[in-house]
Short mmCIF file of N, CA and C and ligand atoms in Angstrom, two decimals:
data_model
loop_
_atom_site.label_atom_id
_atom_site.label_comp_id
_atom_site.label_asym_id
_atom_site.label_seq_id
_atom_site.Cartn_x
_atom_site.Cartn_y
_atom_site.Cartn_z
N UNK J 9 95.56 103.90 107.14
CA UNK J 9 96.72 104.73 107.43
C UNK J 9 96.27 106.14 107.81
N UNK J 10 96.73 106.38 108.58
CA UNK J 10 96.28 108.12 109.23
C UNK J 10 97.41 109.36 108.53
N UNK J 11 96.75 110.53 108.86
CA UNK J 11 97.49 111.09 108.47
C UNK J 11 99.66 111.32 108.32
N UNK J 12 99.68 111.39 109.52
CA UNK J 12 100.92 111.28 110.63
C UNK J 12 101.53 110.42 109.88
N UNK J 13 101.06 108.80 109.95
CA UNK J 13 102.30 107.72 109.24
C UNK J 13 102.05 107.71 107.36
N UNK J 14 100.83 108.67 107.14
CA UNK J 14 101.53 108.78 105.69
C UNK J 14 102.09 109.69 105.22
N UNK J 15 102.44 110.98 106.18
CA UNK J 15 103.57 111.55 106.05
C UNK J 15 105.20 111.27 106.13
N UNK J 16 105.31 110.14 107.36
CA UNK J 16 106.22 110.12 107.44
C UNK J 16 106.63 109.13 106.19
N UNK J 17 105.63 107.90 105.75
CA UNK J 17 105.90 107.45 104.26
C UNK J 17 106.45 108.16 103.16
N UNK J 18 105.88 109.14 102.89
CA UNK J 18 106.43 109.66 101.91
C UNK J 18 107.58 110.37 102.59
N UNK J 19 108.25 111.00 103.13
CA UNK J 19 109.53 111.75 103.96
C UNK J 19 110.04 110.27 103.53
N UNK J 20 110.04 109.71 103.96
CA UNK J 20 111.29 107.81 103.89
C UNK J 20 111.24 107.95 102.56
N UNK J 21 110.64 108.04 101.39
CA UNK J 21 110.23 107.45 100.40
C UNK J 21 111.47 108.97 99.45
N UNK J 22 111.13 110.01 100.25
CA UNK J 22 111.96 111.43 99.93
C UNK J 22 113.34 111.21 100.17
N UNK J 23 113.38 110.52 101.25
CA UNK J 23 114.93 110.63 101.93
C UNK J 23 115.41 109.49 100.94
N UNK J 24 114.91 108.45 100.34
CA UNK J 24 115.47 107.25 99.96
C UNK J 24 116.02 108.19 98.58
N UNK J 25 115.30 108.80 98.18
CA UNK J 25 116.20 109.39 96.98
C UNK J 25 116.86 110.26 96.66
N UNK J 26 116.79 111.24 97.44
CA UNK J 26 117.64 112.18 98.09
C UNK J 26 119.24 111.58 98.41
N UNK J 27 120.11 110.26 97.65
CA UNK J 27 120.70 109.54 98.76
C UNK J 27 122.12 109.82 99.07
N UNK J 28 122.19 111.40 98.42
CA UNK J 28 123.18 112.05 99.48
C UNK J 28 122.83 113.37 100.22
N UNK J 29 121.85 113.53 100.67
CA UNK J 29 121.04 114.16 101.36
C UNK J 29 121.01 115.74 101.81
N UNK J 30 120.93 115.78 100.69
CA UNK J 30 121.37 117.24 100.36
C UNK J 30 120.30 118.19 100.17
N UNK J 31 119.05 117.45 100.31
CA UNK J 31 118.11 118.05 100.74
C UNK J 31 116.79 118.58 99.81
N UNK J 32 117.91 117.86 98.84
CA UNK J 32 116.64 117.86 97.37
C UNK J 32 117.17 116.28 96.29
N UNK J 33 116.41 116.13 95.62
CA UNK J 33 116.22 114.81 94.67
C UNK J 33 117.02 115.76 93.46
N UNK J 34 118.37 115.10 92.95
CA UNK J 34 118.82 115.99 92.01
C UNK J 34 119.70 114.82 91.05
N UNK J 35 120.32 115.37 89.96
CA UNK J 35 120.53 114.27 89.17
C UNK J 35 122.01 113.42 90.39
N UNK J 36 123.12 114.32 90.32
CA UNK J 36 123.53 113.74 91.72
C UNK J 36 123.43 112.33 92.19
N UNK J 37 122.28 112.18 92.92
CA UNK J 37 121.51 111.26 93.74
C UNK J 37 121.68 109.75 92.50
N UNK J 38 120.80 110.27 91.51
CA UNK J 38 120.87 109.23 90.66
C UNK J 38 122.45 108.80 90.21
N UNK J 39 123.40 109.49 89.70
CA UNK J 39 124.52 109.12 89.50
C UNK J 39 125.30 108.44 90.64
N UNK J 40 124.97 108.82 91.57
CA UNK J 40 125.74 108.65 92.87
C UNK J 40 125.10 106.80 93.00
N UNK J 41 124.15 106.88 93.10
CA UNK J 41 123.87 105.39 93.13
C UNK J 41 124.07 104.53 92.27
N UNK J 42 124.39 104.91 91.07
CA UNK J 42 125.11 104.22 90.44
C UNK J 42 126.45 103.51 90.12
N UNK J 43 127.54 104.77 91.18
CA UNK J 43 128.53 104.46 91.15
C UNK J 43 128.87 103.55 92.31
N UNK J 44 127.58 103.60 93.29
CA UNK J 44 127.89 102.82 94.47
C UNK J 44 127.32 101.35 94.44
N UNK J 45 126.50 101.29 93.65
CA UNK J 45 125.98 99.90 92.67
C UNK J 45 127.81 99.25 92.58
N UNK J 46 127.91 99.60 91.38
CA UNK J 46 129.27 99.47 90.75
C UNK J 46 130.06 99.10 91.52
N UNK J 47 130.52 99.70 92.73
CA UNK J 47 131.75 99.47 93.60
C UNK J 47 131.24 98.26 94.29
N UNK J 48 130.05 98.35 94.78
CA UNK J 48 129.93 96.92 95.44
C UNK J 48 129.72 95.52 94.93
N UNK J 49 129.45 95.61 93.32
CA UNK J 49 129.44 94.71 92.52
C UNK J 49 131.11 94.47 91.88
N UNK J 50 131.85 95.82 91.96
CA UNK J 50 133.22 95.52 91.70
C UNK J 50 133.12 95.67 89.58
N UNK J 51 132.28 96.49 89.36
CA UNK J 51 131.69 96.76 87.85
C UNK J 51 132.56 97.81 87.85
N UNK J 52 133.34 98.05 86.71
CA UNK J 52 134.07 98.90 86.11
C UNK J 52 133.01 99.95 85.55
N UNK J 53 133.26 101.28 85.44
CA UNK J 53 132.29 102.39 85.35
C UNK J 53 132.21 102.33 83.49
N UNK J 54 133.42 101.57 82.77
CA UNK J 54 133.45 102.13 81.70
C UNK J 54 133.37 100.97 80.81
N UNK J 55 132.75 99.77 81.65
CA UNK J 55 132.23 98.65 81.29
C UNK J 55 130.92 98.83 80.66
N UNK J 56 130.46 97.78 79.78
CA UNK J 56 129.19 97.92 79.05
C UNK J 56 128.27 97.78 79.94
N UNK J 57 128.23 97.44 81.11
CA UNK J 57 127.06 96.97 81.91
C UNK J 57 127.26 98.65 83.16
N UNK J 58 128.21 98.99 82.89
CA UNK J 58 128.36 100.41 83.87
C UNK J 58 127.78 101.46 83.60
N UNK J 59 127.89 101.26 81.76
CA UNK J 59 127.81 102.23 80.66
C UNK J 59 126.46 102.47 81.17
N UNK J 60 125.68 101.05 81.06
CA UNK J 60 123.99 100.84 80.84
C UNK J 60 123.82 101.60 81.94
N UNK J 61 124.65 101.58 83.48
CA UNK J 61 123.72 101.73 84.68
C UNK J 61 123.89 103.18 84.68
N UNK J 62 124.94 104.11 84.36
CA UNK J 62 124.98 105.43 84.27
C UNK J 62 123.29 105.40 82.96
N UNK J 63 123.56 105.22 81.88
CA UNK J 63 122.60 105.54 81.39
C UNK J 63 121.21 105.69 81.83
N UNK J 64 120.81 104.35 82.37
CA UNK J 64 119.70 104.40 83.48
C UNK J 64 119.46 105.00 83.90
N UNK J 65 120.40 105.23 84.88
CA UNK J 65 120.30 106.72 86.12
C UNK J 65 119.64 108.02 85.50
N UNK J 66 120.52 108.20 84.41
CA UNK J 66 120.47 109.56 83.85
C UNK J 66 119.19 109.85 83.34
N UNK J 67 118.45 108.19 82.63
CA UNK J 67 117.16 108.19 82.11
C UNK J 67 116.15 108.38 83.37
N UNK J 68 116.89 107.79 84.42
CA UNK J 68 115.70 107.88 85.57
C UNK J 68 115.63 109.55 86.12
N UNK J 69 116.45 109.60 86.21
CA UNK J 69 116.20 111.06 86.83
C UNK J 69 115.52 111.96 86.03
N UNK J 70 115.47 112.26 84.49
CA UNK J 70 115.32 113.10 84.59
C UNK J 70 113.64 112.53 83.87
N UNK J 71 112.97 111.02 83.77
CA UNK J 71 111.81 110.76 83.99
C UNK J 71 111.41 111.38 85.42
N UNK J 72 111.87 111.83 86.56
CA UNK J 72 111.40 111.96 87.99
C UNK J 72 111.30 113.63 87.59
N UNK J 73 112.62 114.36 86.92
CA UNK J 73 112.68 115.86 86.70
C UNK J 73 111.34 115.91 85.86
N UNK J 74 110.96 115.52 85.01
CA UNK J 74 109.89 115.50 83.77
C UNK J 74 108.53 115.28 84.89
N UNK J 75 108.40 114.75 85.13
CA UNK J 75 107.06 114.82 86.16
C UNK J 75 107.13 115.95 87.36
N UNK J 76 108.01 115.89 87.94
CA UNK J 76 108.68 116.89 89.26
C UNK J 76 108.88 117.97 89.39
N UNK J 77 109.84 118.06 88.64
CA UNK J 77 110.48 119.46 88.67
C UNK J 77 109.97 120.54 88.35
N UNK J 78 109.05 121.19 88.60
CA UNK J 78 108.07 121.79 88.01
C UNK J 78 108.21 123.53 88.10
N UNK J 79 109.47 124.20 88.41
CA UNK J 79 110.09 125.39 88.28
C UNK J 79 111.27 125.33 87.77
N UNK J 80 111.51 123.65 87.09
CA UNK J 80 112.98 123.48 86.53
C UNK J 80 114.01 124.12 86.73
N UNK J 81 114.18 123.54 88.44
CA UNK J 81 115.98 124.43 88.90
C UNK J 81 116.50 123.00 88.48
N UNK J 82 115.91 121.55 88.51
CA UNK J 82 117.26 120.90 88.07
C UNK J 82 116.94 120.05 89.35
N UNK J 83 116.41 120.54 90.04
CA UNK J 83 116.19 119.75 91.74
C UNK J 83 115.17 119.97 91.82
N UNK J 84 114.31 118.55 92.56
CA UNK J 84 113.10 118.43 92.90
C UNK J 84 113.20 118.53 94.30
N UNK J 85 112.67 119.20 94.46
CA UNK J 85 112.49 119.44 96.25
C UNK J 85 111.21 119.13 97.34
N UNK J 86 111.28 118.93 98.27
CA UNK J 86 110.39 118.07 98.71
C UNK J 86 109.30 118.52 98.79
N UNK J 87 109.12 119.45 98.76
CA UNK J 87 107.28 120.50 97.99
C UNK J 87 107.46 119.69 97.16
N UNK J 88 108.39 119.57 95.88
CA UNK J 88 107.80 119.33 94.26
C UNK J 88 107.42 118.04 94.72
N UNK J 89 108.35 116.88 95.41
CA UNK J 89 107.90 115.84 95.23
C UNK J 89 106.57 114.86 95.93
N UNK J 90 106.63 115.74 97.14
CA UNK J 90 104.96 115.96 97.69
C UNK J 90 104.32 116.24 96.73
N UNK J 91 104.00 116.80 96.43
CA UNK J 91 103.03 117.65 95.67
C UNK J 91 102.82 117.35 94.11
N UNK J 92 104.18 117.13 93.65
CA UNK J 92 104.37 116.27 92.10
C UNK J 92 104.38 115.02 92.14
N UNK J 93 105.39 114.65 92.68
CA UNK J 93 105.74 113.29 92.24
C UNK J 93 104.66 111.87 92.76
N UNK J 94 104.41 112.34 94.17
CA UNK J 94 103.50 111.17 94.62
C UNK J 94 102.28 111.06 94.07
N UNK J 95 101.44 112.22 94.02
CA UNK J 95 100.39 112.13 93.00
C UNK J 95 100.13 111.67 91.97
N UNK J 96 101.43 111.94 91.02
CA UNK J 96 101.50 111.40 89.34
C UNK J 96 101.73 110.15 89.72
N UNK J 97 102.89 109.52 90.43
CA UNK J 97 103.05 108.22 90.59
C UNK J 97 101.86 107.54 91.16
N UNK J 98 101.08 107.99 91.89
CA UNK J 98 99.86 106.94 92.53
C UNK J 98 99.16 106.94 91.18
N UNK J 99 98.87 108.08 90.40
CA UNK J 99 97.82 107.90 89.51
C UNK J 99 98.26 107.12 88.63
N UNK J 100 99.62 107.04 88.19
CA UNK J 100 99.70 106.16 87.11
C UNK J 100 101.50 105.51 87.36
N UNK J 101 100.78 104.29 88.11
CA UNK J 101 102.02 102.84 88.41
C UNK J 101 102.90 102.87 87.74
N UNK J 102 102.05 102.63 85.97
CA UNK J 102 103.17 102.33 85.16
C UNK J 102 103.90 102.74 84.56
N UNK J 103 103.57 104.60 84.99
CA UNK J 103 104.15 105.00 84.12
C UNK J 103 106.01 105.44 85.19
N UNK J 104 105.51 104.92 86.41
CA UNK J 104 106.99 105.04 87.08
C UNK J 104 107.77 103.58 86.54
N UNK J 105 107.08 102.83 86.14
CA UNK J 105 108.11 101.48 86.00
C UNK J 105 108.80 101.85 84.68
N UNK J 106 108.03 102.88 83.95
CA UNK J 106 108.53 102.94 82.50
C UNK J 106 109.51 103.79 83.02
N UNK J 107 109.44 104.65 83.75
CA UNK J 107 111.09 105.62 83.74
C UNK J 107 112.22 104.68 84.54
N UNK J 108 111.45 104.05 85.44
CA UNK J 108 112.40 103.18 86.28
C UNK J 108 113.22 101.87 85.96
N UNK J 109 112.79 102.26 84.29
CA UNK J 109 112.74 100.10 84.25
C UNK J 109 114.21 100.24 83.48
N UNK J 110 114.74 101.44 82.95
CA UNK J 110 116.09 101.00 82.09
C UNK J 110 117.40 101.12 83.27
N UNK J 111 117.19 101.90 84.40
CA UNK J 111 118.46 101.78 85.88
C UNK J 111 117.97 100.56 86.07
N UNK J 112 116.56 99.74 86.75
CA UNK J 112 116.80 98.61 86.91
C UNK J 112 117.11 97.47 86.67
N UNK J 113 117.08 97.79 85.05
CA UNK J 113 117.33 96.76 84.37
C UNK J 113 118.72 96.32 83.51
N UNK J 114 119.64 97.63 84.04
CA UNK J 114 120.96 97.66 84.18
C UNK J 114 121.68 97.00 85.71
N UNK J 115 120.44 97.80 86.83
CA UNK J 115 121.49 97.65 87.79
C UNK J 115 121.44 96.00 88.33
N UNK J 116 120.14 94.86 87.56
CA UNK J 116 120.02 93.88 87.88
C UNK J 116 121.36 93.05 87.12
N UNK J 117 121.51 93.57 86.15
CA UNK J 117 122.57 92.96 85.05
C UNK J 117 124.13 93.34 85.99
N UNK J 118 123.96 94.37 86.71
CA UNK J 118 125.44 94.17 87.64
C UNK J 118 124.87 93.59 88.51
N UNK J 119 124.20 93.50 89.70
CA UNK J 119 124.20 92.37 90.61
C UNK J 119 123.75 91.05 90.10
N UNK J 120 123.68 90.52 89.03
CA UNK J 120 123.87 89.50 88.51
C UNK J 120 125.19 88.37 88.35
N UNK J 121 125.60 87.79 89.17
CA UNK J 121 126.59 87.87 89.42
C UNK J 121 127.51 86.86 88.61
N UNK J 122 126.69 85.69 88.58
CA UNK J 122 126.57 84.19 87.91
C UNK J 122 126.31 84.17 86.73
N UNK J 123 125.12 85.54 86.31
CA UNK J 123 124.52 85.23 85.14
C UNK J 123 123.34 84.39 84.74
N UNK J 124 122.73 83.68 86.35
CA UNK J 124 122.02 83.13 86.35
C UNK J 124 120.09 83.40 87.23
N UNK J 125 120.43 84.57 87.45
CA UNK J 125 119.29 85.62 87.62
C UNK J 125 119.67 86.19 88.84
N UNK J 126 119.21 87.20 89.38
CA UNK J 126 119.65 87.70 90.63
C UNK J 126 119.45 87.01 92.14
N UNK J 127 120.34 86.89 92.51
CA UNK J 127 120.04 86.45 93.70
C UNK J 127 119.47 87.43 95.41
N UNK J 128 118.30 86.62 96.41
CA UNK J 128 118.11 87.39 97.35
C UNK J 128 118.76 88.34 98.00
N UNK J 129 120.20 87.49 97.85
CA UNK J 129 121.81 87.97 98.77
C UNK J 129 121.81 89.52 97.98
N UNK J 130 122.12 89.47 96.67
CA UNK J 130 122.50 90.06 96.16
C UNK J 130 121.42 91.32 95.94
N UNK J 131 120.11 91.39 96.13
CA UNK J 131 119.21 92.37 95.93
C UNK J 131 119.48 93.19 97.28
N UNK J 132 119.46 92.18 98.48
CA UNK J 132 119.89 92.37 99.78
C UNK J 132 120.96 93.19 100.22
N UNK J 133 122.37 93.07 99.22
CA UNK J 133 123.15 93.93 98.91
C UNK J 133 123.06 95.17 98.52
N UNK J 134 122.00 95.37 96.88
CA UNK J 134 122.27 96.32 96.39
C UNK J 134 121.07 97.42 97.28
N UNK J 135 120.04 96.95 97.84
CA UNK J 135 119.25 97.76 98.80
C UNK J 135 120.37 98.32 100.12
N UNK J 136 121.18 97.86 100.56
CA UNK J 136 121.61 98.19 101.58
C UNK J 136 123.18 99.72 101.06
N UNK J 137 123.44 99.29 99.86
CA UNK J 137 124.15 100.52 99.47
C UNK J 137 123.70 101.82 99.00
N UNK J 138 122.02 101.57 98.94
CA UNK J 138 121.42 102.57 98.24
C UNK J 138 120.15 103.01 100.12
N UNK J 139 120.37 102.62 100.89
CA UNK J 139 120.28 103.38 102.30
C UNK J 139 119.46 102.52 103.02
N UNK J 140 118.88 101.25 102.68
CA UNK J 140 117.89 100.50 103.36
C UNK J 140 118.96 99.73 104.49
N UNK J 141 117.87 100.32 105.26
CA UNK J 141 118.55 99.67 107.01
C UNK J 141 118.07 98.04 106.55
N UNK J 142 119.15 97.08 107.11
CA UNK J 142 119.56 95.82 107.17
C UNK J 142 118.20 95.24 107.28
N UNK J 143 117.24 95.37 107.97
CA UNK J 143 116.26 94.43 108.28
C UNK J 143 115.02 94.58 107.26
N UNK J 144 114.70 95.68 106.66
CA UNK J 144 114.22 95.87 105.71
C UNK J 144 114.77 95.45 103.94
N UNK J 145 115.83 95.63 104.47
CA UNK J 145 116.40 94.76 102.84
C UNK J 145 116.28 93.46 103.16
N UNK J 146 116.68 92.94 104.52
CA UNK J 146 116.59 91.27 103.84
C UNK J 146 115.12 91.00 103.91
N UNK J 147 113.74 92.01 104.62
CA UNK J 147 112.77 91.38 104.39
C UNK J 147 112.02 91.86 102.76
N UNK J 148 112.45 92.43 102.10
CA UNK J 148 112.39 92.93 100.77
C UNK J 148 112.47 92.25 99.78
N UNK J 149 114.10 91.72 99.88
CA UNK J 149 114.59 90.37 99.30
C UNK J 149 114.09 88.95 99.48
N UNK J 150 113.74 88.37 100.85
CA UNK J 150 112.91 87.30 100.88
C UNK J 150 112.04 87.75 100.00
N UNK J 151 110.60 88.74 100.62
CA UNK J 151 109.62 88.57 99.76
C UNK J 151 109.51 89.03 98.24
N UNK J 152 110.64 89.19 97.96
CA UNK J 152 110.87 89.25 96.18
C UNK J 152 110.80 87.97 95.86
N UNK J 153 111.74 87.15 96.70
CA UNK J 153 111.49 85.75 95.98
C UNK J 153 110.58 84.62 96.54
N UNK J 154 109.99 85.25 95.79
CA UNK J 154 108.06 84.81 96.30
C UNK J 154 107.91 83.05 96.43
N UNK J 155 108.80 82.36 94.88
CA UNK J 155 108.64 80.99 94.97
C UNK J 155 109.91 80.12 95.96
N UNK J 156 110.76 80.35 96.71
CA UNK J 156 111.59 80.42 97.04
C UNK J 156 112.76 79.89 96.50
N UNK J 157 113.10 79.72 94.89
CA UNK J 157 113.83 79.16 94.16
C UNK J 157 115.46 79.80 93.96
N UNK J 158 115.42 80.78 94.98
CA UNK J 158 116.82 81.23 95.05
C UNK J 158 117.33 82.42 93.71
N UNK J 159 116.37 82.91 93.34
CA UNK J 159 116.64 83.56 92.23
C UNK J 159 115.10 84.37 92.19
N UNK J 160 115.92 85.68 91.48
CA UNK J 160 114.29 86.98 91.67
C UNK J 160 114.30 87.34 90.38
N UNK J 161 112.78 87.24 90.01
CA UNK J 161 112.79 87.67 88.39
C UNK J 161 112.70 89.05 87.98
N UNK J 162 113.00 89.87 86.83
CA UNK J 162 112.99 91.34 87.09
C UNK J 162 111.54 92.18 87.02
N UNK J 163 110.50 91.17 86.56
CA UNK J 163 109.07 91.37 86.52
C UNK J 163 109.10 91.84 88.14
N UNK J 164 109.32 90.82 88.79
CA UNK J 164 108.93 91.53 89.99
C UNK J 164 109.78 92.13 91.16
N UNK J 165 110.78 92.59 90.62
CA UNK J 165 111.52 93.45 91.04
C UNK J 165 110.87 94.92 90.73
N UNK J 166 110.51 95.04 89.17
CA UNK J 166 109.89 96.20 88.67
C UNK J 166 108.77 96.71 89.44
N UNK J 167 107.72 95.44 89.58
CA UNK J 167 106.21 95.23 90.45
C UNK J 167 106.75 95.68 91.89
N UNK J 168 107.57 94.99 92.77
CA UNK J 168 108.08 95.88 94.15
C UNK J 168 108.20 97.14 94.14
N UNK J 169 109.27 97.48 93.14
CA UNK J 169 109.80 99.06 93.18
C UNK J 169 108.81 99.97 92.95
N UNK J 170 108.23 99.39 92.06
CA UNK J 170 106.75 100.67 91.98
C UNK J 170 105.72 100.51 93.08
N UNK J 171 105.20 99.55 93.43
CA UNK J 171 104.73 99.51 94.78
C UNK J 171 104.95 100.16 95.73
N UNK J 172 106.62 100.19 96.08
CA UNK J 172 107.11 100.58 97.05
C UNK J 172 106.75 102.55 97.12
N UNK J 173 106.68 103.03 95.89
CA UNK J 173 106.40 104.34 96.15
C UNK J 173 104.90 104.76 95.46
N UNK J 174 104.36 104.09 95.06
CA UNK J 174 102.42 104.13 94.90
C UNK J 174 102.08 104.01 96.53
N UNK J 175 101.83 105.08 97.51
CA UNK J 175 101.45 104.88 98.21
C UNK J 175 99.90 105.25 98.78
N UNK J 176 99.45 104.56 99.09
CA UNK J 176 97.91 105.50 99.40
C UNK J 176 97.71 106.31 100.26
N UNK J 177 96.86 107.84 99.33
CA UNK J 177 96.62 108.46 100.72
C UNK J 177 95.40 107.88 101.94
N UNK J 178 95.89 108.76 102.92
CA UNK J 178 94.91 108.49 103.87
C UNK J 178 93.37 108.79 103.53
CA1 CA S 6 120.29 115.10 96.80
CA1 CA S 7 112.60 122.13 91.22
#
């Protein structure tokens, strides 16, 4: 990877969380995707499984503020997260799955729909409300479900998502 396209990686990787684009990563962002989870799953906000995904959020963000935010206005901005966030996250994987793992592991329990593990459709869904252009979510979702048994386990949902922003430098 050259310089050029691993900039623009991380900018995509900025903008994805940024996801009302306001020009910084702020708690906001995290709440906001939560409520748009919700609406497209048709999850009541004040449901136990809504409860969880606000909670999440709130835990995720401010795991991202705790590494990030590093003049604590409250917003990570795309200096901090250049400069903070990708670094800490390349150096240590797990420690993004640990901030990441209680939103995902709410927001799998709302696109769960059956109750019978998440489906491609449905990951396919919740990527596309949270800003992933159409062709990238459904190729996301196929290769989540690696065995093709119609159902994605949250092991490797967790293993994607952190992948997806461990990126290497050039
Ligand atoms: Ca924002
Ligand atoms: Ca800041």
């Amino acid at each position: 990877m050259d310089s050029a396209e691993y900039e623009a990686k991380i900018a995509s990787r900025f903008e994805a969380f940024d996801q009302d684009g306001s020009g910084s990563i702020d708690r906001e962002d995290f709440s906001g995707a939560a409520a748009a989870l919700l609406a497209e799953f048709g999850t009541a906000a004040r449901s136990d499984k809504g409860q969880a995904l606000y909670s999440g959020a709130e835990a995720f963000w401010q795991g991202m503020a705790g590494i990030a935010d590093v003049d604590g206005d409250q917003r990570v901005s795309r200096q901090e997260f250049v400069t903070g966030a990708v670094k800490r996250l390349r150096d240590s994987p797990e420690r993004f799955a640990e901030i990441a793992r209680p939103f995902l592991h709410a927001a799998i329990a709302v696109a769960d729909e059956d109750g019978g593990g998440v489906t491609p459709a449905a990951v396919e869904r919740a990527l596309r409300v949270l800003g992933v252009d159409r062709a990238a979510a459904e190729r996301v979702a196929r290769e989540l479900d690696a065995d093709g048994d119609g159902r994605i386990r949250e092991a490797d949902i967790l293993t994607g998502f952190a992948g997806y922003y461990v990126t290497p430098e050039p």
